[in-house]
Amino acid sequence: MLQLQYIKEHTQEIIERLQIKNVPNVEERIAEIIQLDEQRRSLQKKGDDLKAEQNAIAKEIGMLFKQGKQEEANAKKARTAELKGEEKSVSEQLAQTEQELNAKLISLPNAPHISVPRGKSEADNVVVAEYGTKPDLGSDALPHWELCAKYDIVDFELGNKITGAGFPVYKGKGARLQRALINFFLDSAAEAGFTEIQPPLMVNEASGLGTGQLPDKEGQMYAIPLDGYYMIPTAEVPITNIYRNTIVNADQFPIRHAGYSECFRREAGSYGKDVRGLNRLHEFSKVEIVVIEHPDRSYEQLETMKKHVGGLLDKLGLPYHILKLCGGDISFTSAMTFDFEVWSAAQQRWLEVSSVSNFETFQANRMKLRFKDSDGKMKLAHTLNGSALALPRIMAALLENNQTPDGIVMPEVLRPYLGFDIIK
């Protein structure tokens, strides 16, 4: 959530930054927020004035009774009753105004960094770097869903039988490959200084609100209404919420965590050839990295996180490029995001495997995550996170890019985790 005081003090800047995100009616929405805040402050003052007048009259009544002026005292008591009625009305108006103001602030997206490119969709994202060489496998290369069936390592039909589409069953060497990737990613995170967390797979409403998944605007969250819980779409949600309603010490920065979890997403509206096989699932495995950082160093931290993700892809031998997301494709909560996409040799397309984002104070303001700075003032921390990495499309690219007539050759870095060199 954007800070109200910052909106008031930097109104034009916020409007211009939100326009990069193509936020509709942004000038009117910001004006409404400022007007509601003025109304809130006016009602607050009116309520305080009414309380002060009541306190003053209460003292007068006591003096009048002592002086034997009962008639005047009773008149003052009648006035006190009127004031209480006025105060109740003002209090109700204030509560309603605060509710409206909070709802409008909650529904306002994060303002993107001024360097985020303008654009309307993913077609306007900017490629900032490309690494590795695309393998030339010829026209006989099989897509990963056919390789999964050929080597009996992922069963999509069985998952459909047990649960539904988008819930695959990993079998034999496919299950081993999943486990190997998870362990490799977690071990790499630990070597990079991240503390491992095993988070819950369900969160409450306050946690969903804290990191910006709720209110759920796109219908992506799986809800459990009976208990008021939500299945997590990413480990970012429970791990970041460790610090909800917390004051951290400035000397703790950067606070770095990594966690493996299953992720659950409804993926409403997904259809067509791009959702085949492992390309888009309702349940999938992912290792997430989360960083709480001092505002002055968060963009340096973003670069460090990008290097970590790129290093994983380098070790796996996967060709990839990095995209700087435009305003039209960046998420509701993000101030800046870089996507990593790997090359799928059989599908002849790029597959997104990671998003690395800086949320600045947006999540911290929702969560009340603060720290005392060197100047003694209480400030909001910056939060960042990234996929390091999401497994399904990594597996898809590994299977497709490494296929040979004799089987699928495993990357050297995974072999100690796997116990085999080739799937055949």
Tab-separated table of C-alpha atoms in Angstrom, residues 2 12 19 21 70 76 79 172 265 325:
chain	number	residue	atom	x	y	z
A	2	LEU	CA	1.329	3.419	-0.918
A	12	GLN	CA	2.172	14.692	-9.226
A	19	GLN	CA	0.428	6.303	-15.384
A	21	LYS	CA	1.349	1.240	-15.026
A	70	GLN	CA	-28.447	23.633	40.427
A	76	LYS	CA	-25.130	22.387	31.334
A	79	ARG	CA	-25.898	20.516	26.769
A	172	GLY	CA	10.451	-42.653	-10.993
A	265	ARG	CA	-2.827	-21.079	-8.557
A	325	LEU	CA	8.938	-5.695	-17.402
